[in-house]
């Protein structure tokens, strides 16, 4: 850590000190383990099983944030939460387990360590036996499974003896600690007892007394014009003045009167008067601005057998808190009195006709919101939930396992559909099914595939069955960088809604675990330097638990301008070269106020940053995802004409100012779409929900100066108050909507069985200039979606009458890698693009390099032509009507769709135990599984440099090395083609995956994988990384074979870094772990990321390759066809080289051995 930046060092030091503080509490004792005293545990001892714990709980992933040095090894919980994010470890862990990176217990290595579940782990060098220092440890925590409240008890008696009061009811949490359930154990309700004697609306008045009050916002800003009323007094009794205050004579000072206030645009507020003298009382009523409801919990799909029960749950938030819920079955409102529902809908004794879709709606004073759709499947008697016969799933075999010249060979290894099964009881009244079961692999069978001179083992799915589901853990990782310079946004605070969940790293990296039941992941990145806009973004994720990588762009704030608060000020919106501003912000004299409502008269530092849709590059940095909640409570899209952020501060200080009313003037000549001038609205962004909420409309205004110059320039004028919200939008709700179907493939052969999941596909709607469809004038909106097993459907604007009314630019990326769409030169072919004629011609498909081959091939443009009724060729995609989303999602692969392919197609992966990395539920427990832990995936790569005239294929052969059950057995094969270094002609490098060493799936004993790296062609090894060679020498046993034409090792247990040429990343998603490791390998660093190969940086082994004589097969092919003959040729050639070099430079030391077959 010596090389870390000062701020990072300070944060890490603080986290370590917080975790290693010497004080402990009696309730949470620190465990101290001496390896030299007491019973010793064997290295292979398993961790405590789930069944050994009285409380339902589970282990987290392993964490390692510190390397031993200085005073020892520290793995504090504070540091782990800082680096990995707070969501990775529960608030109050039950236990902690520590092991060395060689998977040994502290007692086994004889070291004294300290373990504290809520503070972490530490090992001090000064406490170890003489001559011994602390090992490198990683830790994991035992966390309780989320507990669920029991049913509410009966209401208690009403408080007080007369008049208004309240009553309480309680519920119990089954957790022993009592605090593991979310929410409160008490609920209060208003109640009324008989009227108190001697007091009524007429008799409870005191002529000489007075009530003084004020109505304010939560920030203290006064609210003039609020209507004030008093319980038992009819009608409005007072209205607040310009200072938000009111005076109410005749209210007894000691009456503790309940005062309510109302104001348009705010929720009703209530306050209780408090006596501040013998004849006076005071009260302050706080009004919150009305906020439309938004869903925090959506109903989830369920499978039940006929006669069982099911509970759907829905929860909304907003201001005021929604109290009214309605439930719908197949779009029909369910009778409230019959089903007695609220936020929960419980159905008992299910019948087959109750199957179908369910959703809820929630209301408050500001509007309504609709939940997502949940599916209920009701199984009839004897109907299986899971077909024991596996479905077809083809995997590609190595090239030498098929008939020569017949193309690739595929093998059906089977798969079990990741579908839900009914719970054993099926009658849980809780929102979540604790015993959720899924259709997954029940039994595997071993097979053998006879290839060229060797036998390839494989395991295929033989039977499917209902088993406990692996909990889906959606994971989002990525990096936040500046749009203009690419510099990382360092140590930016990350908010999930209003809740802080962590910080970005020094490189701008972040990791977010998606909370359960999330449908829109709204994340805000707050720049600590204040130089960037608050980056509010909606990140698509894989709801099935896969990982997704995102590049997030942060927009730099515009340079500040100094304004005079006493003068009228105008700030232009949009200042593109050779383009007139789209509009301007007009701040009248005296418009500025402090947070408490007091006028501000000094100098103002204003930074107004405009996201101009006429600049196509600005779409990546635009806030949120341009959606709002319409009058029916459904999410609907907006078409933007520009967004702006307003930052107003008192000059020379950090004090934030408010302003209003502020006029927003928009040049109507910039809005050319028919009907949009009349529909334009001004919106503000709710950062908690990521949704836009309407502030005001626009009215036409003719400029007097323009009329004097005989110009007809028309402006639209709207008004806005700049207070808590600082992000605004000039938008039009658009009703012409469609969905576009896109799929991603492993290569440009577009084989249906080689679809790639987890690809982020982005569609940017473009407004074309008249007559120039390929030359868009501006972008209008953008959307992203993540491909699943059946591709992705992206929302877009479209038009049926005019195909080019809207066009779109579509791109795709996977972990920072840009994918290529199907080509369009010289003209697009239906079979390649994936869209049938004549619809393809109407869509005018063009890849980005269509007109200029020198341009990047990273996207395509199309006309968004809505399918016409009665046209069979347009009925099956790739564009679907807005109400046909399910048809788009379930479209077969034979239906029309647009295609992307991975550029890095020159790679091959083979696992003996099949596993689909995009579907974590397909994991099967087996000693030969490439990924031994379904909750934690560790990806390992070796960087191989090749000196030669071309690109070469490099293979890693991975077999059991030290474990008695797997020794010599194949785990899998990996092939990767080397990539040219643009700075070094004649040098390429390959990042080759190998199976990491470590525990097998039973968590009982480690296996050091025997890895053999072998490049294709006539190659010989010329160098090995010195640090890696020394490490392998210090950690025996050595690899049993070390041929000069290959490189073999027993893979290290430690997560080595770029200095060794080894790149290791641990993540909850296998795909993300691999993509991040590849990015670091290309960059040659342990924390960087690159898609441009740096062949000289961070290499593990170097080979020198030369072209074989004409007509002679490559070494790679010869090894596959006749290993013994090929190895004999290698030894003979190496002997000739050795003798030649010995004559010229002296003796040459070589190591020989048997080649690993």
Short mmCIF file of C-alpha atoms in Angstrom, two decimals, residues 728-1092:
data_model
loop_
_atom_site.label_atom_id
_atom_site.label_comp_id
_atom_site.label_asym_id
_atom_site.label_seq_id
_atom_site.Cartn_x
_atom_site.Cartn_y
_atom_site.Cartn_z
CA UNK A 728 -34.18 19.94 -15.06
CA UNK A 729 -35.36 18.69 -18.44
CA UNK A 730 -37.13 20.09 -21.50
CA UNK A 731 -39.19 17.10 -22.57
CA UNK A 732 -42.17 15.91 -24.55
CA UNK A 733 -44.16 12.75 -23.70
CA UNK A 734 -44.12 10.66 -26.88
CA UNK A 735 -46.88 8.17 -27.69
CA UNK A 736 -45.29 6.59 -30.81
CA UNK A 737 -43.50 3.74 -29.07
CA UNK A 738 -42.09 0.34 -30.01
CA UNK A 739 -39.64 -2.34 -28.90
CA UNK A 740 -36.57 -3.50 -30.85
CA UNK A 741 -35.29 -7.09 -30.56
CA UNK A 742 -31.51 -7.59 -30.33
CA UNK A 743 -29.39 -10.69 -29.69
CA UNK A 744 -25.67 -11.11 -29.03
CA UNK A 745 -23.54 -14.03 -30.20
CA UNK A 746 -20.12 -15.47 -29.41
CA UNK A 747 -18.91 -15.03 -33.01
CA UNK A 748 -20.01 -13.80 -36.41
CA UNK A 749 -21.43 -17.21 -37.36
CA UNK A 750 -24.48 -16.25 -35.23
CA UNK A 751 -25.12 -19.83 -34.10
CA UNK A 752 -28.32 -19.99 -31.97
CA UNK A 753 -26.61 -22.13 -29.31
CA UNK A 754 -23.82 -19.60 -28.87
CA UNK A 755 -25.79 -16.59 -27.67
CA UNK A 756 -24.05 -14.37 -25.13
CA UNK A 757 -25.88 -13.18 -22.02
CA UNK A 758 -25.04 -10.10 -19.94
CA UNK A 759 -24.34 -7.84 -22.94
CA UNK A 760 -25.43 -4.23 -22.38
CA UNK A 761 -27.24 -3.06 -25.52
CA UNK A 762 -27.88 0.69 -25.87
CA UNK A 763 -30.33 2.34 -28.26
CA UNK A 764 -30.18 6.09 -28.87
CA UNK A 765 -33.18 7.61 -30.62
CA UNK A 766 -32.12 10.12 -33.27
CA UNK A 767 -34.11 12.87 -34.94
CA UNK A 768 -32.99 13.03 -38.57
CA UNK A 769 -32.67 16.25 -40.52
CA UNK A 770 -35.26 16.38 -43.33
CA UNK A 771 -34.02 14.40 -46.31
CA UNK A 772 -30.89 13.16 -44.54
CA UNK A 773 -31.73 10.06 -42.52
CA UNK A 774 -28.06 9.21 -42.02
CA UNK A 775 -27.27 12.68 -40.68
CA UNK A 776 -29.23 13.06 -37.44
CA UNK A 777 -29.91 16.52 -36.10
CA UNK A 778 -30.14 15.48 -32.44
CA UNK A 779 -30.72 12.56 -30.12
CA UNK A 780 -34.04 12.36 -28.36
CA UNK A 781 -33.73 9.59 -25.78
CA UNK A 782 -31.63 6.60 -24.88
CA UNK A 783 -32.31 3.20 -23.38
CA UNK A 784 -30.22 0.22 -22.31
CA UNK A 785 -31.08 -3.42 -21.69
CA UNK A 786 -29.15 -6.55 -20.75
CA UNK A 787 -29.32 -9.63 -22.97
CA UNK A 788 -30.67 -12.78 -21.37
CA UNK A 789 -31.03 -16.29 -22.77
CA UNK A 790 -33.48 -14.92 -25.34
CA UNK A 791 -31.82 -11.61 -26.19
CA UNK A 792 -33.13 -8.18 -25.18
CA UNK A 793 -36.03 -5.87 -26.09
CA UNK A 794 -35.22 -2.15 -26.11
CA UNK A 795 -37.87 0.61 -26.01
CA UNK A 796 -37.74 3.18 -28.79
CA UNK A 797 -39.81 5.82 -30.55
CA UNK A 798 -41.13 4.76 -33.94
CA UNK A 799 -43.56 5.82 -36.66
CA UNK A 800 -45.75 3.79 -38.97
CA UNK A 801 -46.49 6.38 -41.67
CA UNK A 802 -42.95 7.83 -41.96
CA UNK A 803 -40.27 5.15 -41.48
CA UNK A 804 -37.53 7.77 -41.02
CA UNK A 805 -39.44 10.02 -38.60
CA UNK A 806 -37.22 8.47 -35.94
CA UNK A 807 -33.93 6.66 -36.45
CA UNK A 808 -31.76 4.88 -33.93
CA UNK A 809 -28.11 4.15 -33.23
CA UNK A 810 -27.66 0.78 -31.51
CA UNK A 811 -24.42 -0.33 -29.80
CA UNK A 812 -23.47 -3.22 -27.52
CA UNK A 813 -20.70 -3.90 -25.00
CA UNK A 814 -19.62 -6.66 -22.63
CA UNK A 815 -17.32 -5.72 -19.77
CA UNK A 816 -15.91 -2.77 -21.72
CA UNK A 817 -15.51 -4.79 -24.92
CA UNK A 818 -17.41 -3.37 -27.90
CA UNK A 819 -19.32 -5.93 -29.96
CA UNK A 820 -19.72 -5.72 -33.75
CA UNK A 821 -23.08 -5.88 -35.55
CA UNK A 822 -23.67 -7.73 -38.80
CA UNK A 823 -22.11 -6.01 -41.85
CA UNK A 824 -24.11 -3.99 -44.37
CA UNK A 825 -21.65 -3.47 -47.24
CA UNK A 826 -22.15 -3.42 -50.16
CA UNK A 827 -25.79 -4.02 -49.20
CA UNK A 828 -27.27 -5.72 -46.15
CA UNK A 829 -28.10 -9.39 -46.55
CA UNK A 830 -31.20 -10.68 -44.76
CA UNK A 831 -29.53 -13.96 -43.73
CA UNK A 832 -26.63 -12.10 -42.10
CA UNK A 833 -28.47 -9.21 -40.48
CA UNK A 834 -31.21 -11.51 -39.20
CA UNK A 835 -34.16 -9.54 -40.62
CA UNK A 836 -36.36 -10.75 -43.49
CA UNK A 837 -37.01 -8.74 -46.62
CA UNK A 838 -38.77 -6.50 -47.53
CA UNK A 839 -38.87 -5.23 -43.92
CA UNK A 840 -35.08 -4.98 -43.87
CA UNK A 841 -35.15 -2.51 -46.74
CA UNK A 842 -37.81 -0.40 -45.01
CA UNK A 843 -35.66 -0.29 -41.88
CA UNK A 844 -32.64 0.92 -43.94
CA UNK A 845 -30.07 -1.03 -41.88
CA UNK A 846 -26.57 0.50 -42.02
CA UNK A 847 -23.52 -0.45 -39.98
CA UNK A 848 -21.44 2.52 -38.84
CA UNK A 849 -18.71 1.73 -41.38
CA UNK A 850 -21.14 1.41 -44.31
CA UNK A 851 -20.07 4.64 -46.03
CA UNK A 852 -16.49 4.80 -44.73
CA UNK A 853 -14.62 1.52 -44.04
CA UNK A 854 -12.16 3.44 -41.86
CA UNK A 855 -14.82 4.08 -39.23
CA UNK A 856 -15.36 1.83 -36.22
CA UNK A 857 -17.74 -1.09 -36.68
CA UNK A 858 -19.32 -0.81 -33.24
CA UNK A 859 -22.97 -0.05 -34.05
CA UNK A 860 -25.71 0.22 -36.63
CA UNK A 861 -28.40 2.72 -37.59
CA UNK A 862 -31.94 1.94 -38.62
CA UNK A 863 -35.17 3.69 -39.42
CA UNK A 864 -37.61 2.94 -36.64
CA UNK A 865 -40.45 1.87 -38.92
CA UNK A 866 -43.36 0.60 -36.86
CA UNK A 867 -44.75 -2.72 -38.19
CA UNK A 868 -47.87 -2.21 -40.29
CA UNK A 869 -50.99 -4.27 -39.61
CA UNK A 870 -51.71 -6.77 -42.36
CA UNK A 871 -48.04 -7.07 -43.42
CA UNK A 872 -46.97 -10.66 -42.58
CA UNK A 873 -43.29 -9.88 -43.20
CA UNK A 874 -43.40 -7.26 -40.41
CA UNK A 875 -45.39 -9.30 -37.86
CA UNK A 876 -42.43 -11.27 -36.43
CA UNK A 877 -39.93 -8.57 -35.53
CA UNK A 878 -37.46 -7.11 -35.14
CA UNK A 879 -39.66 -4.08 -34.27
CA UNK A 880 -42.72 -4.79 -32.10
CA UNK A 881 -45.64 -2.53 -31.06
CA UNK A 882 -45.51 -1.08 -27.53
CA UNK A 883 -48.24 -3.39 -26.22
CA UNK A 884 -46.47 -6.48 -27.58
CA UNK A 885 -43.58 -6.57 -25.10
CA UNK A 886 -44.21 -10.16 -24.05
CA UNK A 887 -44.32 -11.24 -27.71
CA UNK A 888 -40.93 -9.55 -28.19
CA UNK A 889 -39.44 -11.15 -25.06
CA UNK A 890 -40.62 -14.66 -25.97
CA UNK A 891 -39.90 -14.49 -29.72
CA UNK A 892 -38.05 -17.61 -30.95
CA UNK A 893 -34.55 -17.30 -32.31
CA UNK A 894 -35.94 -17.94 -35.80
CA UNK A 895 -37.92 -14.67 -35.66
CA UNK A 896 -36.33 -11.53 -37.09
CA UNK A 897 -33.85 -9.73 -34.81
CA UNK A 898 -30.72 -7.61 -35.01
CA UNK A 899 -27.37 -9.24 -34.25
CA UNK A 900 -24.12 -8.42 -32.52
CA UNK A 901 -21.04 -10.64 -32.28
CA UNK A 902 -18.02 -10.59 -30.00
CA UNK A 903 -14.89 -9.30 -31.67
CA UNK A 904 -12.74 -11.52 -29.50
CA UNK A 905 -14.24 -14.59 -31.14
CA UNK A 906 -10.91 -16.38 -31.40
CA UNK A 907 -11.29 -18.11 -28.09
CA UNK A 908 -12.64 -21.44 -26.96
CA UNK A 909 -13.80 -22.73 -23.58
CA UNK A 910 -14.53 -26.30 -22.60
CA UNK A 911 -15.67 -27.48 -19.16
CA UNK A 912 -15.97 -31.15 -18.26
CA UNK A 913 -18.92 -30.19 -16.02
CA UNK A 914 -21.20 -27.96 -18.13
CA UNK A 915 -22.03 -24.54 -16.70
CA UNK A 916 -23.68 -21.51 -18.30
CA UNK A 917 -21.94 -18.48 -16.85
CA UNK A 918 -24.90 -16.24 -17.60
CA UNK A 919 -27.22 -18.49 -15.57
CA UNK A 920 -25.79 -19.08 -12.07
CA UNK A 921 -28.65 -21.49 -11.30
CA UNK A 922 -27.14 -23.95 -13.83
CA UNK A 923 -24.22 -24.63 -11.44
CA UNK A 924 -23.82 -28.26 -10.39
CA UNK A 925 -21.82 -29.50 -7.41
CA UNK A 926 -19.05 -31.78 -8.70
CA UNK A 927 -15.37 -32.19 -7.86
CA UNK A 928 -14.51 -31.46 -11.50
CA UNK A 929 -16.53 -28.23 -11.65
CA UNK A 930 -14.46 -25.36 -13.04
CA UNK A 931 -16.16 -23.00 -10.57
CA UNK A 932 -16.31 -24.83 -7.21
CA UNK A 933 -18.38 -22.24 -5.31
CA UNK A 934 -21.67 -20.90 -6.74
CA UNK A 935 -21.59 -17.92 -4.36
CA UNK A 936 -18.08 -16.77 -5.23
CA UNK A 937 -16.29 -17.00 -8.57
CA UNK A 938 -12.53 -16.64 -8.86
CA UNK A 939 -11.11 -16.03 -12.33
CA UNK A 940 -7.40 -16.55 -13.05
CA UNK A 941 -5.47 -15.52 -16.16
CA UNK A 942 -1.86 -15.87 -17.24
CA UNK A 943 -0.29 -13.37 -19.64
CA UNK A 944 1.75 -15.03 -22.38
CA UNK A 945 4.01 -12.99 -24.63
CA UNK A 946 4.85 -14.36 -28.08
CA UNK A 947 7.63 -13.13 -30.31
CA UNK A 948 6.63 -14.05 -33.84
CA UNK A 949 5.38 -12.72 -37.17
CA UNK A 950 1.66 -13.44 -36.64
CA UNK A 951 -1.07 -14.06 -34.07
CA UNK A 952 -1.05 -17.47 -32.40
CA UNK A 953 -3.59 -19.61 -30.60
CA UNK A 954 -2.55 -20.49 -27.04
CA UNK A 955 -4.14 -23.35 -25.07
CA UNK A 956 -4.29 -23.99 -21.35
CA UNK A 957 -4.81 -27.59 -20.26
CA UNK A 958 -6.19 -27.75 -16.70
CA UNK A 959 -6.17 -30.94 -14.65
CA UNK A 960 -6.21 -31.96 -11.00
CA UNK A 961 -2.79 -31.53 -9.48
CA UNK A 962 -2.67 -32.25 -5.74
CA UNK A 963 -6.16 -33.39 -4.69
CA UNK A 964 -6.41 -37.20 -4.45
CA UNK A 965 -9.91 -37.28 -6.00
CA UNK A 966 -9.05 -35.18 -9.06
CA UNK A 967 -5.34 -35.73 -9.66
CA UNK A 968 -4.74 -36.16 -13.39
CA UNK A 969 -8.41 -35.62 -14.28
CA UNK A 970 -9.32 -32.87 -16.71
CA UNK A 971 -11.22 -29.79 -15.49
CA UNK A 972 -11.33 -28.06 -18.85
CA UNK A 973 -9.54 -26.46 -21.80
CA UNK A 974 -9.13 -22.81 -22.74
CA UNK A 975 -7.91 -21.44 -26.08
CA UNK A 976 -7.15 -17.76 -26.69
CA UNK A 977 -5.64 -16.05 -29.72
CA UNK A 978 -2.80 -13.65 -29.08
CA UNK A 979 -3.38 -9.96 -29.78
CA UNK A 980 -0.95 -7.60 -31.50
CA UNK A 981 0.66 -4.80 -29.54
CA UNK A 982 0.25 -1.66 -31.69
CA UNK A 983 3.47 -0.24 -30.25
CA UNK A 984 5.64 -3.32 -30.84
CA UNK A 985 5.60 -4.95 -34.29
CA UNK A 986 6.41 -8.63 -34.24
CA UNK A 987 5.14 -9.05 -30.66
CA UNK A 988 1.77 -10.33 -29.54
CA UNK A 989 0.36 -11.43 -26.19
CA UNK A 990 -2.48 -13.64 -25.04
CA UNK A 991 -4.44 -13.55 -21.81
CA UNK A 992 -5.16 -17.23 -21.17
CA UNK A 993 -7.58 -18.37 -18.51
CA UNK A 994 -6.63 -21.25 -16.22
CA UNK A 995 -8.52 -22.92 -13.40
CA UNK A 996 -7.65 -21.31 -10.10
CA UNK A 997 -6.28 -23.44 -7.32
CA UNK A 998 -8.29 -23.67 -4.11
CA UNK A 999 -11.03 -25.57 -2.36
CA UNK A 1000 -13.21 -27.88 -4.38
CA UNK A 1001 -16.98 -27.64 -4.06
CA UNK A 1002 -17.07 -29.74 -0.85
CA UNK A 1003 -14.83 -27.14 0.90
CA UNK A 1004 -12.73 -29.88 2.50
CA UNK A 1005 -9.35 -29.81 0.78
CA UNK A 1006 -7.55 -27.61 -1.71
CA UNK A 1007 -6.32 -28.67 -5.13
CA UNK A 1008 -3.44 -26.97 -6.87
CA UNK A 1009 -4.42 -27.17 -10.52
CA UNK A 1010 -1.85 -28.58 -12.92
CA UNK A 1011 -1.81 -25.98 -15.70
CA UNK A 1012 -0.01 -26.51 -19.00
CA UNK A 1013 0.32 -23.55 -21.39
CA UNK A 1014 1.06 -24.49 -24.98
CA UNK A 1015 1.07 -22.11 -27.98
CA UNK A 1016 0.20 -23.21 -31.48
CA UNK A 1017 2.99 -23.33 -34.03
CA UNK A 1018 6.73 -23.91 -33.92
CA UNK A 1019 7.38 -22.21 -30.58
CA UNK A 1020 9.84 -22.55 -27.73
CA UNK A 1021 9.83 -21.00 -24.30
CA UNK A 1022 12.54 -18.36 -23.90
CA UNK A 1023 11.72 -16.66 -20.58
CA UNK A 1024 9.74 -17.08 -17.35
CA UNK A 1025 8.83 -14.24 -15.01
CA UNK A 1026 11.47 -14.26 -12.27
CA UNK A 1027 9.07 -13.61 -9.40
CA UNK A 1028 6.72 -16.34 -10.62
CA UNK A 1029 9.59 -18.81 -10.99
CA UNK A 1030 10.81 -18.04 -7.45
CA UNK A 1031 7.30 -18.34 -6.04
CA UNK A 1032 6.76 -21.76 -7.62
CA UNK A 1033 10.17 -22.89 -6.31
CA UNK A 1034 9.22 -21.78 -2.76
CA UNK A 1035 5.83 -23.52 -2.92
CA UNK A 1036 6.47 -27.18 -3.84
CA UNK A 1037 5.75 -29.55 -5.34
CA UNK A 1038 6.98 -28.54 -8.76
CA UNK A 1039 5.06 -29.39 -11.89
CA UNK A 1040 5.84 -32.97 -12.98
CA UNK A 1041 6.67 -31.90 -16.53
CA UNK A 1042 8.40 -28.87 -17.99
CA UNK A 1043 8.82 -29.19 -21.74
CA UNK A 1044 10.71 -26.38 -23.55
CA UNK A 1045 7.80 -25.95 -25.96
CA UNK A 1046 5.29 -25.47 -23.13
CA UNK A 1047 5.01 -24.04 -19.63
CA UNK A 1048 3.63 -26.10 -16.74
CA UNK A 1049 2.94 -25.17 -13.14
CA UNK A 1050 0.93 -26.14 -10.12
CA UNK A 1051 -1.17 -22.99 -9.99
CA UNK A 1052 -0.55 -20.76 -6.96
CA UNK A 1053 -3.06 -20.55 -4.14
CA UNK A 1054 -2.22 -16.92 -3.47
CA UNK A 1055 -3.93 -14.24 -5.60
CA UNK A 1056 -0.74 -13.01 -7.24
CA UNK A 1057 -0.62 -9.82 -9.29
CA UNK A 1058 0.79 -8.26 -12.42
CA UNK A 1059 4.35 -8.47 -11.11
CA UNK A 1060 4.04 -12.24 -11.50
CA UNK A 1061 2.11 -12.12 -14.77
CA UNK A 1062 -0.91 -13.67 -13.01
CA UNK A 1063 -4.27 -11.86 -12.83
CA UNK A 1064 -6.84 -13.00 -10.28
CA UNK A 1065 -10.27 -11.47 -9.66
CA UNK A 1066 -12.91 -12.78 -7.25
CA UNK A 1067 -16.50 -11.79 -7.79
CA UNK A 1068 -20.07 -12.97 -7.30
CA UNK A 1069 -20.43 -13.18 -11.07
CA UNK A 1070 -18.14 -15.42 -13.17
CA UNK A 1071 -18.59 -13.24 -16.23
CA UNK A 1072 -17.63 -10.04 -14.40
CA UNK A 1073 -14.66 -11.69 -12.72
CA UNK A 1074 -13.33 -12.79 -16.12
CA UNK A 1075 -13.95 -9.48 -17.87
CA UNK A 1076 -12.22 -7.50 -15.14
CA UNK A 1077 -9.27 -9.91 -15.05
CA UNK A 1078 -8.90 -9.71 -18.86
CA UNK A 1079 -8.96 -5.91 -18.72
CA UNK A 1080 -6.17 -5.93 -16.14
CA UNK A 1081 -4.21 -8.50 -18.09
CA UNK A 1082 -4.38 -6.43 -21.29
CA UNK A 1083 -3.23 -3.38 -19.28
CA UNK A 1084 -0.51 -5.29 -17.45
CA UNK A 1085 -1.54 -3.89 -14.06
CA UNK A 1086 -3.41 -5.06 -10.97
CA UNK A 1087 -5.95 -2.24 -10.91
CA UNK A 1088 -6.11 -0.83 -14.46
CA UNK A 1089 -8.33 -1.71 -17.39
CA UNK A 1090 -7.55 -1.74 -21.09
CA UNK A 1091 -8.77 -3.26 -24.33
CA UNK A 1092 -5.49 -2.44 -26.07
#
